[in-house]
Amino acid sequence: MHTFIPEEPGRGSVVNLRHESEILKGNPLGDPHGRDLFVYLPPGYHESDERYPVVHCLTGFTGRGRMLLNDQAFTPDLAGRMDRLIAAGRVRPMILAMPDCFTWYGGAQYINSTATGNYEDYLTQEVVPLVDANFRTVADRDSRAVMGKSSGGYGALIMALRHADLFGLVCSTAGDCYFEYCYMQDVSKALRAIDGDPIRFMKKFWETEKKGKNDFPAVNFIGMSACYSPNGKAFDLPFDLDTGEIRRDVLDRWLEHDPVRLVERHVEGLKSLRLLFIDAGSRDEFALDLGARILSKRLKEHDIPHIHEEFDDGHFNISYRQDRSLELISEHLP
Amino acid sequence: MHTFIPEEPGRGSVVNLRHESEILKGNPLGDPHGRDLFVYLPPGYHESDERYPVVHCLTGFTGRGRMLLNDQAFTPDLAGRMDRLIAAGRVRPMILAMPDCFTWYGGAQYINSTATGNYEDYLTQEVVPLVDANFRTVADRDSRAVMGKSSGGYGALIMALRHADLFGLVCSTAGDCYFEYCYMQDVSKALRAIDGDPIRFMKKFWETEKKGKNDFPAVNFIGMSACYSPNGKAFDLPFDLDTGEIRRDVLDRWLEHDPVRLVERHVEGLKSLRLLFIDAGSRDEFALDLGARILSKRLKEHDIPHIHEEFDDGHFNISYRQDRSLELISEHLP
Amino acid sequence: MHTFIPEEPGRGSVVNLRHESEILKGNPLGDPHGRDLFVYLPPGYHESDERYPVVHCLTGFTGRGRMLLNDQAFTPDLAGRMDRLIAAGRVRPMILAMPDCFTWYGGAQYINSTATGNYEDYLTQEVVPLVDANFRTVADRDSRAVMGKSSGGYGALIMALRHADLFGLVCSTAGDCYFEYCYMQDVSKALRAIDGDPIRFMKKFWETEKKGKNDFPAVNFIGMSACYSPNGKAFDLPFDLDTGEIRRDVLDRWLEHDPVRLVERHVEGLKSLRLLFIDAGSRDEFALDLGARILSKRLKEHDIPHIHEEFDDGHFNISYRQDRSLELISEHLP
Amino acid sequence: MHTFIPEEPGRGSVVNLRHESEILKGNPLGDPHGRDLFVYLPPGYHESDERYPVVHCLTGFTGRGRMLLNDQAFTPDLAGRMDRLIAAGRVRPMILAMPDCFTWYGGAQYINSTATGNYEDYLTQEVVPLVDANFRTVADRDSRAVMGKSSGGYGALIMALRHADLFGLVCSTAGDCYFEYCYMQDVSKALRAIDGDPIRFMKKFWETEKKGKNDFPAVNFIGMSACYSPNGKAFDLPFDLDTGEIRRDVLDRWLEHDPVRLVERHVEGLKSLRLLFIDAGSRDEFALDLGARILSKRLKEHDIPHIHEEFDDGHFNISYRQDRSLELISEHLP
């Protein structure tokens, strides 16, 4: 365990619990199974024998835990943010875990896939126990939260849907929802960049440091296909590579992963949560504000308690919204 | 008949055949039934007794015939373009008709609707005969063409599909096709601007000269709904006004107007055309290049002869592509 | 004299007083000396023998009079706007003259130049008398106004500065002022497009219908150089074509044409005006809001009465501000 | 000394030489004088007793050393980049030092100022000796390089101009040059954001996590004024806060810091350099490609050897150009 940021008076520390994952060993992409796991320990952690609630913080597509600690001039990293919130008495001291579920395709959506690997298992069966085993957590679903933005919000929703036994508090900011809108707006850009061969595209993408303007839509479609519509170790794209026409059968496989469609299968678990919080910017470039509205409507239809908020912003540069999730988690702990 | 642009040596003239439409009289929106009909007459028209082929030129959404004659510094208006093409020997002398199918909702898609009026009838039963009656046209489907861009291209395709007896040559540039892509990308912007009440929005839109940035997506959805999913004199939007969720039943009514879905019902007419030309910019902001590809694929599946081209540009400022349509029409005349 | 828009009940008419200019004959660019002069005559003009005040309306760079009559869906052209203002009682019936001072370089800034022609003379010695001779104007400086936007606003300011004997009322919206800001921000784009040879660039620019994104900054610098720093029939650019370094001697010649520097030479004339109105959008992309502020400060320093306003907008799509100029002119007439 | 990134096989390590600066103690802004100093040590460093050349890597405005180690999905951080270049044999093993010269105004331009502190002294009199004292560097100007981008490139040029005795190799990518262009394009945005009171603006800027779109131009002008035109502990802006008019006397103080104007005073030092490399993207948004051209011209006029390159890109996301600087440094070492 390596100390990434040493403790200073009034500030927490960050350690990297680098480990070998059994579950990711032999993953289909040959991605490393040695993984970083950055963990924030609140001020005072090392001087006490107290146990702390833990929040698993999931990054968006193309992200991994360490990025939450990137240094910026006028915005605190997640550790600095937490220091500030604790110092201001807005949030209780808590442990934050920042796992790495990055893949060669840019991410894993925190679900199992034959094309990327079993990242849902990795998170629930390895990361959670690892954190509990190595740090003084309150190792209890009522004191274990998960939060994230964008695909990290999607991951949090997946935990709410399928792992309410593990995570009692869930916050999704601009989480991927209502796939018709959030993904399908950039088919033509993706098509142009992919140019008939997704794997050739990915190889070139990794080799070329200067990215083209249509490259991210392309990676996004490829990554989501690898997660939602794998085909053995390969995957199917939801559109025809020549004309762009929607492949309805593939899109239907995607929709089976859409939170707004999954709610009805997991009503009891969802109802058991101490906190279910969803928010999005009212100008979200991927219409995830609409995704959140539709999800909220589904939740209401099944009488599932939750908090739904919109804020006046878009999809990017909204890390200040982490304050709101962390405060709500802190409030809803036992 | 008013002379809008008088003839000069080597240049054609433009007249306005202002008339009262019987078909538009009493239209549901109270739009005027007195309509302008601008007509370009080629150089030499007034000195000869020759008959000329005629091209009906349809404008896009929020357009009307006169806009094709707007003056710009470095781009000729349609009359000047035609003068130039004729002088260069690239196009035969032809008459161009520029009808006005504008409505309070921004347009009519050149189809009949209980919410806007019977603009398909107006075009085919009034405008075409009016032009033939007032000018020395070759009043024959083999010498009568229709062309247009965007919603004007859509209108041209509708003529190809349902009025191949009237129009023997059809050119659609970036015509509305494959509605899943071309319309559904801006739901969230439209939703914000409409703010729960489409008619209140439209009134305010007309009253406020300075438009908001989400206003055009809103007008676009309202206009298309009035054309594709009218409900008596009102209309249904294809999404829920609170959450943005797709109203599948309404969207299905839209899709019945999608050229890529209409092809199979009109195979014989389409096969009878002397010219069917579709093109689009390969960076079209509404993915109409994909629309054109999918349409071309459908046409091929039914062995319908056509020409399909892509050019390196987007959706806007592409009037230079009129050259290509006009040249192809000229070439394919008897 | 050709009737461009015939009179209708409650609406004015527009005629084109096409004429041969003596002053523009033999201009250095070989631009036509036969010029259009569109003139709006208010409702009732033809049925009365009344005399009317006249407003000369100057277009911006790359504009000419007829463009003020371009048809748009949701914004009236200048004639329609005037009809509306008169009908609402907000403006008195007035004649509007819309001259054409376009050149091969995109414009003339309404000043004399050995590189473009004597457009200041053309406007003051030919257009003004021509309008007075052909229409029932009150041919008096107290009833003669000039207004314009952007380079048209600059032209109006030039009239205020040097021709207060001809024009008693002057309105400049976002008129070119404080050249350090309004012109010098796009040197690098212009440099790239010009690529070492301004005349070769201009020829190619005219020949190629599809313009490049750096082309307009290039034309703008070329056009302004032809007006502000002519060198016989040629001109000097204010920057080095290899490095972009400012040519201070040339820029100094430009600055001699900057309204903020001309004020002190024309104090008496400026004081004699019935109306001097300057405004600009507070987000003007060429910083012309600052230009207007600096001009206003100079005017105040010399005790020159004027009205200075800012409005919440940028430089483009602000024709609705014509209302304000027309109303102020109407108000300040004798 | 804290290990930030531990050594792994084939990869270098990064340590943080956190220290107390004597020179920054009591700086006028009350910025901390305890500073991080991140240092990359090449693979094998810990197993050998070899001495290595050292490159000081300067960040742009609003940057500090640690940001060079931020984690990104598809772009290596500076340590990873160096690992890769060494492994590929493109660059010799070298030490990289990443100092922190950040201030409350966003930066210090690596020069001394009564308004920010003596950062030029800090870099040359503290950072350089500290690195040499703590690591096995070749502590010789012929083996000591400095490189940077944007304001970091400016800092590198300042070292070339005034500290050629310390740094024998200098690389500036898009370094601030020809201040007329690189700074003066955004006065109006800055003016709006500053709204009459720069200090009140800065306080609000620091307190508000969500930044406004005009905030960065404002911070930029404030930061540069604090560096180039300090006035005791305060500073003078180069424009009037009401009208935006240029304050010529202040701008002249700025220009005294412009590399293109400093060249002539430091010809001998510049000539003594082993390497002077300047490059910029040919579409640099701040026209720093022109800045580099003008600088190169000045260097040529004084027969100062240097390498000047342009690459096809803008100002942002160009860290891949670090490869070129590092390779050139490696090549020009003794």
PDB file of N, CA, C and O in Angstrom, chain A residues 178 181 187-188 191-192 239 242-246 282-284 287 289-290 293-294 297-298, chain B residues 178 181 187-188 191-192 239 242-246 282-284 287 289-290 293-294 297-298:
ATOM      1  N   TYR A 178     -32.117   6.185 -20.469  1.00  0.00           N
ATOM      2  CA  TYR A 178     -32.918   6.420 -21.661  1.00  0.00           C
ATOM      3  C   TYR A 178     -31.986   6.486 -22.864  1.00  0.00           C
ATOM      4  O   TYR A 178     -31.703   7.552 -23.427  1.00  0.00           O
ATOM      5  N   TYR A 181     -31.904   8.561 -26.299  1.00  0.00           N
ATOM      6  CA  TYR A 181     -31.398   9.925 -26.419  1.00  0.00           C
ATOM      7  C   TYR A 181     -29.901  10.012 -26.128  1.00  0.00           C
ATOM      8  O   TYR A 181     -29.166  10.675 -26.844  1.00  0.00           O
ATOM      9  N   VAL A 187     -24.449   9.019 -34.124  1.00  0.00           N
ATOM     10  CA  VAL A 187     -24.164   7.885 -35.011  1.00  0.00           C
ATOM     11  C   VAL A 187     -23.333   8.325 -36.207  1.00  0.00           C
ATOM     12  O   VAL A 187     -22.349   7.680 -36.568  1.00  0.00           O
ATOM     13  N   SER A 188     -23.715   9.437 -36.809  1.00  0.00           N
ATOM     14  CA  SER A 188     -23.033   9.782 -38.060  1.00  0.00           C
ATOM     15  C   SER A 188     -21.566  10.124 -37.824  1.00  0.00           C
ATOM     16  O   SER A 188     -20.706   9.761 -38.622  1.00  0.00           O
ATOM     17  N   LEU A 191     -19.765   6.812 -37.215  1.00  0.00           N
ATOM     18  CA  LEU A 191     -19.663   6.079 -38.473  1.00  0.00           C
ATOM     19  C   LEU A 191     -18.484   6.568 -39.304  1.00  0.00           C
ATOM     20  O   LEU A 191     -17.729   5.771 -39.874  1.00  0.00           O
ATOM     21  N   ARG A 192     -18.363   7.885 -39.385  1.00  0.00           N
ATOM     22  CA  ARG A 192     -17.273   8.455 -40.183  1.00  0.00           C
ATOM     23  C   ARG A 192     -15.910   8.058 -39.607  1.00  0.00           C
ATOM     24  O   ARG A 192     -15.006   7.679 -40.336  1.00  0.00           O
ATOM     25  N   PHE A 239     -25.734  -0.095 -35.209  1.00  0.00           N
ATOM     26  CA  PHE A 239     -26.098   0.510 -36.497  1.00  0.00           C
ATOM     27  C   PHE A 239     -25.267  -0.145 -37.595  1.00  0.00           C
ATOM     28  O   PHE A 239     -24.185  -0.682 -37.348  1.00  0.00           O
ATOM     29  N   ASP A 242     -22.350   0.717 -43.044  1.00  0.00           N
ATOM     30  CA  ASP A 242     -22.391   1.395 -44.346  1.00  0.00           C
ATOM     31  C   ASP A 242     -23.353   2.572 -44.356  1.00  0.00           C
ATOM     32  O   ASP A 242     -23.014   3.664 -44.780  1.00  0.00           O
ATOM     33  N   THR A 243     -24.554   2.323 -43.893  1.00  0.00           N
ATOM     34  CA  THR A 243     -25.601   3.344 -44.028  1.00  0.00           C
ATOM     35  C   THR A 243     -25.928   4.037 -42.714  1.00  0.00           C
ATOM     36  O   THR A 243     -26.584   5.077 -42.709  1.00  0.00           O
ATOM     37  N   GLY A 244     -25.523   3.450 -41.588  1.00  0.00           N
ATOM     38  CA  GLY A 244     -25.901   4.021 -40.306  1.00  0.00           C
ATOM     39  C   GLY A 244     -27.269   3.571 -39.817  1.00  0.00           C
ATOM     40  O   GLY A 244     -27.699   3.958 -38.727  1.00  0.00           O
ATOM     41  N   GLU A 245     -27.958   2.788 -40.624  1.00  0.00           N
ATOM     42  CA  GLU A 245     -29.309   2.359 -40.230  1.00  0.00           C
ATOM     43  C   GLU A 245     -29.268   1.588 -38.908  1.00  0.00           C
ATOM     44  O   GLU A 245     -28.373   0.778 -38.659  1.00  0.00           O
ATOM     45  N   ILE A 246     -30.226   1.864 -38.057  1.00  0.00           N
ATOM     46  CA  ILE A 246     -30.296   1.200 -36.753  1.00  0.00           C
ATOM     47  C   ILE A 246     -30.485  -0.302 -36.928  1.00  0.00           C
ATOM     48  O   ILE A 246     -31.310  -0.739 -37.734  1.00  0.00           O
ATOM     49  N   SER A 282     -29.681  20.718 -16.287  1.00  0.00           N
ATOM     50  CA  SER A 282     -30.860  20.951 -17.128  1.00  0.00           C
ATOM     51  C   SER A 282     -30.486  21.295 -18.559  1.00  0.00           C
ATOM     52  O   SER A 282     -31.355  21.522 -19.392  1.00  0.00           O
ATOM     53  N   ARG A 283     -29.187  21.368 -18.848  1.00  0.00           N
ATOM     54  CA  ARG A 283     -28.737  21.565 -20.236  1.00  0.00           C
ATOM     55  C   ARG A 283     -27.772  20.456 -20.632  1.00  0.00           C
ATOM     56  O   ARG A 283     -26.891  20.659 -21.477  1.00  0.00           O
ATOM     57  N   ASP A 284     -27.946  19.283 -20.031  1.00  0.00           N
ATOM     58  CA  ASP A 284     -27.038  18.166 -20.302  1.00  0.00           C
ATOM     59  C   ASP A 284     -26.961  17.875 -21.807  1.00  0.00           C
ATOM     60  O   ASP A 284     -27.984  17.670 -22.467  1.00  0.00           O
ATOM     61  N   ALA A 287     -28.736  14.851 -22.998  1.00  0.00           N
ATOM     62  CA  ALA A 287     -30.139  14.771 -22.591  1.00  0.00           C
ATOM     63  C   ALA A 287     -30.314  13.884 -21.366  1.00  0.00           C
ATOM     64  O   ALA A 287     -31.368  13.280 -21.186  1.00  0.00           O
ATOM     65  N   ASP A 289     -30.651  14.879 -18.439  1.00  0.00           N
ATOM     66  CA  ASP A 289     -31.695  15.462 -17.589  1.00  0.00           C
ATOM     67  C   ASP A 289     -33.039  14.805 -17.912  1.00  0.00           C
ATOM     68  O   ASP A 289     -33.827  14.523 -17.009  1.00  0.00           O
ATOM     69  N   LEU A 290     -33.263  14.542 -19.195  1.00  0.00           N
ATOM     70  CA  LEU A 290     -34.491  13.833 -19.560  1.00  0.00           C
ATOM     71  C   LEU A 290     -34.414  12.388 -19.070  1.00  0.00           C
ATOM     72  O   LEU A 290     -35.388  11.851 -18.538  1.00  0.00           O
ATOM     73  N   ARG A 293     -35.348  12.411 -15.560  1.00  0.00           N
ATOM     74  CA  ARG A 293     -36.795  12.639 -15.377  1.00  0.00           C
ATOM     75  C   ARG A 293     -37.592  11.354 -15.625  1.00  0.00           C
ATOM     76  O   ARG A 293     -38.538  11.047 -14.906  1.00  0.00           O
ATOM     77  N   ILE A 294     -37.222  10.665 -16.692  1.00  0.00           N
ATOM     78  CA  ILE A 294     -37.955   9.447 -17.045  1.00  0.00           C
ATOM     79  C   ILE A 294     -37.707   8.380 -15.982  1.00  0.00           C
ATOM     80  O   ILE A 294     -38.635   7.684 -15.541  1.00  0.00           O
ATOM     81  N   LYS A 297     -39.770   9.175 -13.029  1.00  0.00           N
ATOM     82  CA  LYS A 297     -41.173   8.815 -13.271  1.00  0.00           C
ATOM     83  C   LYS A 297     -41.397   7.310 -13.041  1.00  0.00           C
ATOM     84  O   LYS A 297     -42.372   6.909 -12.403  1.00  0.00           O
ATOM     85  N   ARG A 298     -40.499   6.503 -13.555  1.00  0.00           N
ATOM     86  CA  ARG A 298     -40.604   5.055 -13.342  1.00  0.00           C
ATOM     87  C   ARG A 298     -40.552   4.718 -11.856  1.00  0.00           C
ATOM     88  O   ARG A 298     -41.290   3.871 -11.369  1.00  0.00           O
TER      89      ARG A 298
ATOM     90  N   TYR B 178     -35.169   9.202 -42.876  1.00  0.00           N
ATOM     91  CA  TYR B 178     -34.778   8.435 -41.691  1.00  0.00           C
ATOM     92  C   TYR B 178     -34.968   9.312 -40.455  1.00  0.00           C
ATOM     93  O   TYR B 178     -34.019   9.812 -39.845  1.00  0.00           O
ATOM     94  N   TYR B 181     -33.066   9.768 -36.961  1.00  0.00           N
ATOM     95  CA  TYR B 181     -31.859  10.570 -36.778  1.00  0.00           C
ATOM     96  C   TYR B 181     -32.120  12.058 -37.019  1.00  0.00           C
ATOM     97  O   TYR B 181     -31.659  12.894 -36.263  1.00  0.00           O
ATOM     98  N   VAL B 187     -34.579  16.847 -28.920  1.00  0.00           N
ATOM     99  CA  VAL B 187     -35.772  16.829 -28.075  1.00  0.00           C
ATOM    100  C   VAL B 187     -35.581  17.701 -26.842  1.00  0.00           C
ATOM    101  O   VAL B 187     -36.448  18.501 -26.480  1.00  0.00           O
ATOM    102  N   SER B 188     -34.418  17.579 -26.214  1.00  0.00           N
ATOM    103  CA  SER B 188     -34.283  18.278 -24.935  1.00  0.00           C
ATOM    104  C   SER B 188     -34.287  19.795 -25.112  1.00  0.00           C
ATOM    105  O   SER B 188     -34.870  20.521 -24.320  1.00  0.00           O
ATOM    106  N   LEU B 191     -37.911  20.768 -25.791  1.00  0.00           N
ATOM    107  CA  LEU B 191     -38.685  20.654 -24.555  1.00  0.00           C
ATOM    108  C   LEU B 191     -38.512  21.889 -23.676  1.00  0.00           C
ATOM    109  O   LEU B 191     -39.473  22.421 -23.119  1.00  0.00           O
ATOM    110  N   ARG B 192     -37.268  22.318 -23.536  1.00  0.00           N
ATOM    111  CA  ARG B 192     -36.995  23.491 -22.699  1.00  0.00           C
ATOM    112  C   ARG B 192     -37.679  24.731 -23.259  1.00  0.00           C
ATOM    113  O   ARG B 192     -38.268  25.515 -22.522  1.00  0.00           O
ATOM    114  N   PHE B 239     -43.174  13.423 -28.191  1.00  0.00           N
ATOM    115  CA  PHE B 239     -42.531  13.188 -26.892  1.00  0.00           C
ATOM    116  C   PHE B 239     -43.394  13.800 -25.797  1.00  0.00           C
ATOM    117  O   PHE B 239     -44.164  14.729 -26.044  1.00  0.00           O
ATOM    118  N   ASP B 242     -43.400  16.657 -20.251  1.00  0.00           N
ATOM    119  CA  ASP B 242     -42.762  16.740 -18.924  1.00  0.00           C
ATOM    120  C   ASP B 242     -41.384  16.079 -18.902  1.00  0.00           C
ATOM    121  O   ASP B 242     -40.418  16.655 -18.426  1.00  0.00           O
ATOM    122  N   THR B 243     -41.326  14.855 -19.402  1.00  0.00           N
ATOM    123  CA  THR B 243     -40.097  14.074 -19.264  1.00  0.00           C
ATOM    124  C   THR B 243     -39.314  13.959 -20.565  1.00  0.00           C
ATOM    125  O   THR B 243     -38.147  13.569 -20.555  1.00  0.00           O
ATOM    126  N   GLY B 244     -39.934  14.252 -21.693  1.00  0.00           N
ATOM    127  CA  GLY B 244     -39.266  14.065 -22.971  1.00  0.00           C
ATOM    128  C   GLY B 244     -39.355  12.651 -23.496  1.00  0.00           C
ATOM    129  O   GLY B 244     -38.861  12.357 -24.587  1.00  0.00           O
ATOM    130  N   GLU B 245     -39.994  11.767 -22.743  1.00  0.00           N
ATOM    131  CA  GLU B 245     -40.074  10.375 -23.191  1.00  0.00           C
ATOM    132  C   GLU B 245     -40.784  10.277 -24.540  1.00  0.00           C
ATOM    133  O   GLU B 245     -41.777  10.968 -24.781  1.00  0.00           O
ATOM    134  N   ILE B 246     -40.284   9.423 -25.395  1.00  0.00           N
ATOM    135  CA  ILE B 246     -40.878   9.259 -26.719  1.00  0.00           C
ATOM    136  C   ILE B 246     -42.297   8.713 -26.603  1.00  0.00           C
ATOM    137  O   ILE B 246     -42.555   7.778 -25.847  1.00  0.00           O
ATOM    138  N   SER B 282     -21.504  15.121 -46.508  1.00  0.00           N
ATOM    139  CA  SER B 282     -21.033  13.993 -45.690  1.00  0.00           C
ATOM    140  C   SER B 282     -20.814  14.389 -44.234  1.00  0.00           C
ATOM    141  O   SER B 282     -20.422  13.573 -43.417  1.00  0.00           O
ATOM    142  N   ARG B 283     -21.067  15.662 -43.906  1.00  0.00           N
ATOM    143  CA  ARG B 283     -21.016  16.097 -42.512  1.00  0.00           C
ATOM    144  C   ARG B 283     -22.338  16.758 -42.124  1.00  0.00           C
ATOM    145  O   ARG B 283     -22.378  17.652 -41.278  1.00  0.00           O
ATOM    146  N   ASP B 284     -23.410  16.344 -42.763  1.00  0.00           N
ATOM    147  CA  ASP B 284     -24.715  16.953 -42.518  1.00  0.00           C
ATOM    148  C   ASP B 284     -25.061  16.906 -41.025  1.00  0.00           C
ATOM    149  O   ASP B 284     -25.040  15.852 -40.393  1.00  0.00           O
ATOM    150  N   ALA B 287     -27.614  14.444 -39.961  1.00  0.00           N
ATOM    151  CA  ALA B 287     -27.345  13.073 -40.400  1.00  0.00           C
ATOM    152  C   ALA B 287     -28.128  12.727 -41.658  1.00  0.00           C
ATOM    153  O   ALA B 287     -28.467  11.570 -41.895  1.00  0.00           O
ATOM    154  N   ASP B 289     -27.013  12.728 -44.562  1.00  0.00           N
ATOM    155  CA  ASP B 289     -26.180  11.888 -45.426  1.00  0.00           C
ATOM    156  C   ASP B 289     -26.513  10.414 -45.152  1.00  0.00           C
ATOM    157  O   ASP B 289     -26.571   9.599 -46.084  1.00  0.00           O
ATOM    158  N   LEU B 290     -26.753  10.084 -43.895  1.00  0.00           N
ATOM    159  CA  LEU B 290     -27.167   8.714 -43.589  1.00  0.00           C
ATOM    160  C   LEU B 290     -28.574   8.471 -44.125  1.00  0.00           C
ATOM    161  O   LEU B 290     -28.857   7.420 -44.697  1.00  0.00           O
ATOM    162  N   ARG B 293     -28.225   7.698 -47.662  1.00  0.00           N
ATOM    163  CA  ARG B 293     -27.666   6.354 -47.875  1.00  0.00           C
ATOM    164  C   ARG B 293     -28.725   5.274 -47.677  1.00  0.00           C
ATOM    165  O   ARG B 293     -28.793   4.307 -48.435  1.00  0.00           O
ATOM    166  N   ILE B 294     -29.515   5.439 -46.625  1.00  0.00           N
ATOM    167  CA  ILE B 294     -30.535   4.432 -46.334  1.00  0.00           C
ATOM    168  C   ILE B 294     -31.606   4.443 -47.428  1.00  0.00           C
ATOM    169  O   ILE B 294     -32.050   3.396 -47.899  1.00  0.00           O
ATOM    170  N   LYS B 297     -30.261   2.730 -50.420  1.00  0.00           N
ATOM    171  CA  LYS B 297     -30.286   1.270 -50.229  1.00  0.00           C
ATOM    172  C   LYS B 297     -31.689   0.708 -50.516  1.00  0.00           C
ATOM    173  O   LYS B 297     -31.837  -0.302 -51.206  1.00  0.00           O
ATOM    174  N   ARG B 298     -32.708   1.375 -50.009  1.00  0.00           N
ATOM    175  CA  ARG B 298     -34.088   0.947 -50.274  1.00  0.00           C
ATOM    176  C   ARG B 298     -34.386   0.966 -51.769  1.00  0.00           C
ATOM    177  O   ARG B 298     -35.024   0.071 -52.311  1.00  0.00           O
TER     178      ARG B 298
END
